[in-house]
């Protein structure tokens, strides 16, 4: 029997969690177990398809945190528990688990960039021996854009954290871009035994990585995750191609030594 590699499978929505005004987390029934940082293609028949990283997964379910930004995601926001969402995947290269294991882990995220690394942070919470320590810098535009509030509180209790808002001032939060807080990471204390993961808009990742280098980090110890409009997700259509690299196959996670030269 020939299996169509791009045929989506209907999966029932178990729950929908409103994270903030524009972002919801959809929990769907699925036996797919992605790697941390991989993405799936989510679709609605006759409407369209969108690549979304799994923000969490467990026995029989997958979580997707989705921002309403276009035709497909707007239609998804009209769905309710019990409705079907169509999935295919998982695709791409996830976070380098072997490279991270046993090291000091630094995670720097901007806005919805927290979603693609959330499942890995859950692993760090549930398996304290997985890494030596965790340092999180997470920023959002304003208070209305904060994601995963309960998880952020849990991270704060178990990890070293710096939370920042671009413009708003609230108790317990810094003000300013995440780049302004990179100098708080004790890179020298890690003695080259560390991994830095950066996720967010392209401009944020570019300047955050540069700040990490100024702070003493090595290029080979930094990874980034590209958010692009993957279409076929199997390297055939070329929509996500940058130079000779197909983000859907070679990414979305890249080591910075390679990522720094990937320019549209």
Protein backbone atom coordinates (compact mmCIF):
# COMPACT_ATOMS: atom_id res chain seq x y z
CA UNK A 1 0.00 0.00 0.00
CA UNK A 2 1.38 3.43 -0.98
CA UNK A 3 1.21 6.01 1.81
CA UNK A 4 0.77 9.64 0.78
CA UNK A 5 3.40 11.60 2.78
CA UNK A 6 1.33 14.80 2.71
CA UNK A 7 -2.07 13.32 3.58
CA UNK A 8 -3.40 14.93 6.79
CA UNK A 9 -5.21 12.96 9.47
CA UNK A 10 -8.33 14.23 11.27
CA UNK A 11 -7.76 14.69 15.01
CA UNK A 12 -10.40 15.67 17.54
CA UNK A 13 -9.92 18.85 19.56
CA UNK A 14 -9.95 17.93 23.27
CA UNK A 15 -9.66 21.40 24.75
CA UNK A 16 -9.02 25.03 23.81
CA UNK A 17 -7.18 27.25 26.29
CA UNK A 18 -7.25 31.02 25.84
CA UNK A 19 -3.73 32.26 26.58
CA UNK A 20 -4.47 35.90 25.78
CA UNK A 21 -6.59 37.99 23.41
CA UNK A 22 -4.93 36.74 20.22
CA UNK A 23 -3.43 33.35 21.14
CA UNK A 24 -5.09 30.07 22.05
CA UNK A 25 -3.66 26.65 22.83
CA UNK A 26 -5.44 23.79 21.06
CA UNK A 27 -5.09 20.31 22.60
CA UNK A 28 -5.89 17.58 20.09
CA UNK A 29 -6.05 13.80 20.25
CA UNK A 30 -3.04 12.28 18.51
CA UNK A 31 -0.60 9.38 18.78
CA UNK A 32 2.14 11.43 17.08
CA UNK A 33 5.19 11.98 19.29
CA UNK A 34 7.31 14.79 17.83
CA UNK A 35 10.81 15.71 18.82
CA UNK A 36 11.09 18.87 20.90
CA UNK A 37 11.12 21.78 18.44
CA UNK A 38 9.60 19.98 15.45
CA UNK A 39 6.55 21.34 13.64
CA UNK A 40 3.40 19.85 12.14
CA UNK A 41 1.14 21.05 9.37
CA UNK A 42 -2.33 21.94 10.69
CA UNK A 43 -5.17 22.33 8.25
CA UNK A 44 -8.87 22.85 7.70
CA UNK A 45 -10.27 21.32 4.50
CA UNK A 46 -11.04 23.86 1.74
CA UNK A 47 -9.47 26.63 3.86
CA UNK A 48 -5.74 26.00 4.04
CA UNK A 49 -2.79 24.79 6.03
CA UNK A 50 -0.29 26.32 8.46
CA UNK A 51 2.99 25.08 10.00
CA UNK A 52 2.83 25.17 13.80
CA UNK A 53 5.42 23.91 16.30
CA UNK A 54 4.13 21.63 19.04
CA UNK A 55 4.11 23.55 22.32
CA UNK A 56 3.50 20.37 24.30
CA UNK A 57 2.72 16.70 23.98
CA UNK A 58 1.95 13.67 26.10
CA UNK A 59 0.19 10.34 26.09
CA UNK A 60 -2.43 10.65 23.34
CA UNK A 61 -2.36 14.39 22.80
CA UNK A 62 -0.55 17.30 21.17
CA UNK A 63 -0.69 21.01 22.08
CA UNK A 64 -0.44 23.84 19.55
CA UNK A 65 -0.32 27.46 20.61
CA UNK A 66 -1.72 29.49 17.74
CA UNK A 67 -1.89 33.22 17.06
CA UNK A 68 -4.73 34.49 14.90
CA UNK A 69 -2.83 36.17 12.06
CA UNK A 70 -4.47 35.07 8.81
CA UNK A 71 -7.14 33.13 6.96
CA UNK A 72 -6.27 29.65 8.24
CA UNK A 73 -5.63 30.56 11.87
CA UNK A 74 -8.74 32.76 11.96
CA UNK A 75 -10.81 29.74 10.89
CA UNK A 76 -9.12 27.62 13.55
CA UNK A 77 -10.22 30.11 16.18
CA UNK A 78 -13.83 29.41 15.18
CA UNK A 79 -13.46 25.73 16.12
CA UNK A 80 -14.55 24.28 19.44
CA UNK A 81 -13.83 21.12 21.48
CA UNK A 82 -15.14 18.09 19.63
CA UNK A 83 -14.41 19.57 16.20
CA UNK A 84 -11.73 18.11 13.96
CA UNK A 85 -8.37 19.65 13.14
CA UNK A 86 -6.31 17.96 10.44
CA UNK A 87 -2.64 17.16 11.14
CA UNK A 88 0.35 15.78 9.30
CA UNK A 89 3.94 15.46 10.46
CA UNK A 90 6.00 15.80 12.54
CA UNK A 91 8.58 17.47 10.33
CA UNK A 92 12.01 19.00 10.48
CA UNK A 93 14.94 19.05 12.88
CA UNK A 94 14.22 19.77 16.53
CA UNK A 95 16.39 20.96 19.41
CA UNK A 96 19.74 19.14 19.76
CA UNK A 97 18.88 17.04 22.78
CA UNK A 98 22.24 15.25 22.89
CA UNK A 99 24.07 18.57 22.73
CA UNK A 100 21.92 20.00 25.53
CA UNK A 101 21.99 17.02 27.91
CA UNK A 102 24.19 17.54 30.96
CA UNK A 103 24.88 21.19 30.17
CA UNK A 104 23.75 24.56 31.47
CA UNK A 105 20.75 25.50 29.35
CA UNK A 106 19.95 29.10 28.43
CA UNK A 107 16.61 29.82 26.72
CA UNK A 108 15.88 33.27 25.30
CA UNK A 109 12.46 33.86 23.75
CA UNK A 110 10.47 36.73 22.29
CA UNK A 111 6.67 36.65 22.19
CA UNK A 112 5.27 33.43 20.75
CA UNK A 113 8.84 32.14 20.50
CA UNK A 114 8.24 30.60 23.91
CA UNK A 115 5.90 28.01 22.36
CA UNK A 116 8.46 26.00 20.31
CA UNK A 117 10.68 25.55 23.36
CA UNK A 118 7.94 24.96 25.96
CA UNK A 119 7.92 21.16 25.64
CA UNK A 120 11.68 21.11 26.22
CA UNK A 121 11.29 23.25 29.33
CA UNK A 122 8.65 20.78 30.55
CA UNK A 123 11.23 18.03 30.10
CA UNK A 124 13.68 20.03 32.21
CA UNK A 125 11.05 20.39 34.94
CA UNK A 126 10.11 16.71 34.92
CA UNK A 127 13.69 15.43 34.60
CA UNK A 128 15.87 17.62 36.85
CA UNK A 129 18.94 15.55 36.01
CA UNK A 130 18.62 16.28 32.28
CA UNK A 131 20.56 19.57 32.48
CA UNK A 132 22.79 21.21 35.08
CA UNK A 133 20.76 24.41 35.25
CA UNK A 134 18.24 26.47 33.31
CA UNK A 135 18.37 30.23 32.72
CA UNK A 136 15.34 31.74 30.94
CA UNK A 137 14.99 35.22 29.47
CA UNK A 138 11.48 35.65 28.09
CA UNK A 139 10.05 38.86 26.70
CA UNK A 140 6.66 40.03 25.44
CA UNK A 141 5.48 43.27 23.87
CA UNK A 142 3.07 44.11 26.69
CA UNK A 143 1.06 42.56 29.51
CA UNK A 144 -1.76 41.56 27.16
CA UNK A 145 0.65 39.43 25.14
CA UNK A 146 1.96 37.25 27.97
CA UNK A 147 1.72 33.51 27.27
CA UNK A 148 1.65 30.48 29.58
CA UNK A 149 1.29 32.45 32.83
CA UNK A 150 1.07 29.35 35.02
CA UNK A 151 4.11 27.83 33.35
CA UNK A 152 6.07 31.05 33.78
CA UNK A 153 5.37 30.92 37.50
CA UNK A 154 6.55 27.32 37.61
CA UNK A 155 9.74 28.21 35.74
CA UNK A 156 10.35 31.04 38.20
CA UNK A 157 10.20 28.63 41.12
CA UNK A 158 12.56 26.08 39.57
CA UNK A 159 14.88 28.00 37.24
CA UNK A 160 16.71 31.30 37.06
CA UNK A 161 14.37 33.61 35.15
CA UNK A 162 14.24 37.13 33.74
CA UNK A 163 10.85 38.20 32.38
CA UNK A 164 10.54 41.48 30.50
CA UNK A 165 7.92 43.58 28.73
CA UNK A 166 8.83 45.95 25.92
CA UNK A 167 6.66 48.80 27.17
CA UNK A 168 4.49 47.91 30.19
CA UNK A 169 5.65 47.89 33.81
CA UNK A 170 4.19 45.28 36.16
CA UNK A 171 5.42 43.84 39.45
CA UNK A 172 8.12 41.21 39.08
CA UNK A 173 8.86 42.05 35.44
CA UNK A 174 11.66 44.03 33.83
CA UNK A 175 11.09 46.64 31.13
CA UNK A 176 12.89 46.52 27.80
CA UNK A 177 13.87 44.11 25.02
CA UNK A 178 15.35 40.72 25.84
CA UNK A 179 18.65 41.87 24.31
CA UNK A 180 19.05 44.26 27.25
CA UNK A 181 19.19 41.34 29.69
CA UNK A 182 21.60 39.00 27.91
CA UNK A 183 24.48 40.41 29.97
CA UNK A 184 22.89 38.83 33.06
CA UNK A 185 23.72 35.33 31.79
CA UNK A 186 26.82 34.03 33.64
CA UNK A 187 28.45 32.59 30.51
CA UNK A 188 31.94 32.53 32.03
CA UNK A 189 30.71 30.48 35.00
CA UNK A 190 29.45 27.78 32.62
CA UNK A 191 33.04 26.98 31.48
CA UNK A 192 32.00 26.17 27.90
CA UNK A 193 29.49 23.60 29.16
CA UNK A 194 26.33 25.32 27.97
CA UNK A 195 23.76 25.58 25.18
CA UNK A 196 21.82 28.71 24.26
CA UNK A 197 18.47 28.46 22.46
CA UNK A 198 17.00 31.60 20.90
CA UNK A 199 13.46 31.74 19.50
CA UNK A 200 11.47 34.71 18.26
CA UNK A 201 11.11 37.08 15.31
CA UNK A 202 14.13 37.12 12.94
CA UNK A 203 15.34 40.57 14.05
CA UNK A 204 15.09 39.58 17.70
CA UNK A 205 17.09 36.38 17.10
CA UNK A 206 19.76 38.23 15.12
CA UNK A 207 20.47 40.85 17.76
CA UNK A 208 20.03 38.47 20.68
CA UNK A 209 22.67 36.16 19.21
CA UNK A 210 25.00 39.12 18.72
CA UNK A 211 24.53 40.13 22.36
CA UNK A 212 25.29 36.56 23.42
CA UNK A 213 28.56 36.72 21.46
CA UNK A 214 29.41 40.03 23.14
CA UNK A 215 28.78 38.33 26.47
CA UNK A 216 31.36 35.66 25.69
CA UNK A 217 29.24 32.93 24.11
CA UNK A 218 30.63 30.85 21.25
CA UNK A 219 28.78 30.61 17.95
CA UNK A 220 28.70 26.81 18.04
CA UNK A 221 26.90 26.89 21.41
CA UNK A 222 23.93 28.89 20.08
CA UNK A 223 20.87 27.49 18.29
CA UNK A 224 17.95 29.34 16.72
CA UNK A 225 14.57 28.26 15.34
CA UNK A 226 13.31 29.76 12.09
CA UNK A 227 9.62 30.51 11.65
CA UNK A 228 8.77 30.35 7.94
CA UNK A 229 5.83 29.51 5.73
CA UNK A 230 6.53 25.83 5.14
CA UNK A 231 4.16 24.51 2.49
CA UNK A 232 4.82 20.91 1.47
CA UNK A 233 7.11 20.34 4.51
CA UNK A 234 9.01 17.61 2.65
CA UNK A 235 11.45 19.68 0.58
CA UNK A 236 9.59 19.60 -2.73
CA UNK A 237 7.93 22.98 -3.22
CA UNK A 238 10.79 25.30 -2.33
CA UNK A 239 8.65 27.83 -0.45
CA UNK A 240 10.92 27.71 2.61
CA UNK A 241 14.20 27.55 0.72
CA UNK A 242 17.01 29.94 1.69
CA UNK A 243 19.97 29.60 -0.69
CA UNK A 244 20.48 25.83 -0.85
CA UNK A 245 18.83 25.14 2.52
CA UNK A 246 15.28 23.85 2.95
CA UNK A 247 14.05 25.01 6.35
CA UNK A 248 11.42 22.26 6.49
CA UNK A 249 14.09 19.56 6.13
CA UNK A 250 17.29 21.09 7.52
CA UNK A 251 15.54 23.15 10.22
CA UNK A 252 13.60 24.79 11.68
CA UNK A 253 16.36 24.51 14.31
CA UNK A 254 19.82 25.58 13.13
CA UNK A 255 23.13 26.05 14.84
CA UNK A 256 24.08 29.71 14.74
CA UNK A 257 27.28 29.00 12.79
CA UNK A 258 25.03 28.07 9.88
CA UNK A 259 22.05 30.30 10.65
CA UNK A 260 24.04 33.54 10.65
CA UNK A 261 24.61 33.17 6.90
CA UNK A 262 21.01 32.25 5.99
CA UNK A 263 19.64 35.47 4.54
CA UNK A 264 16.67 35.80 2.19
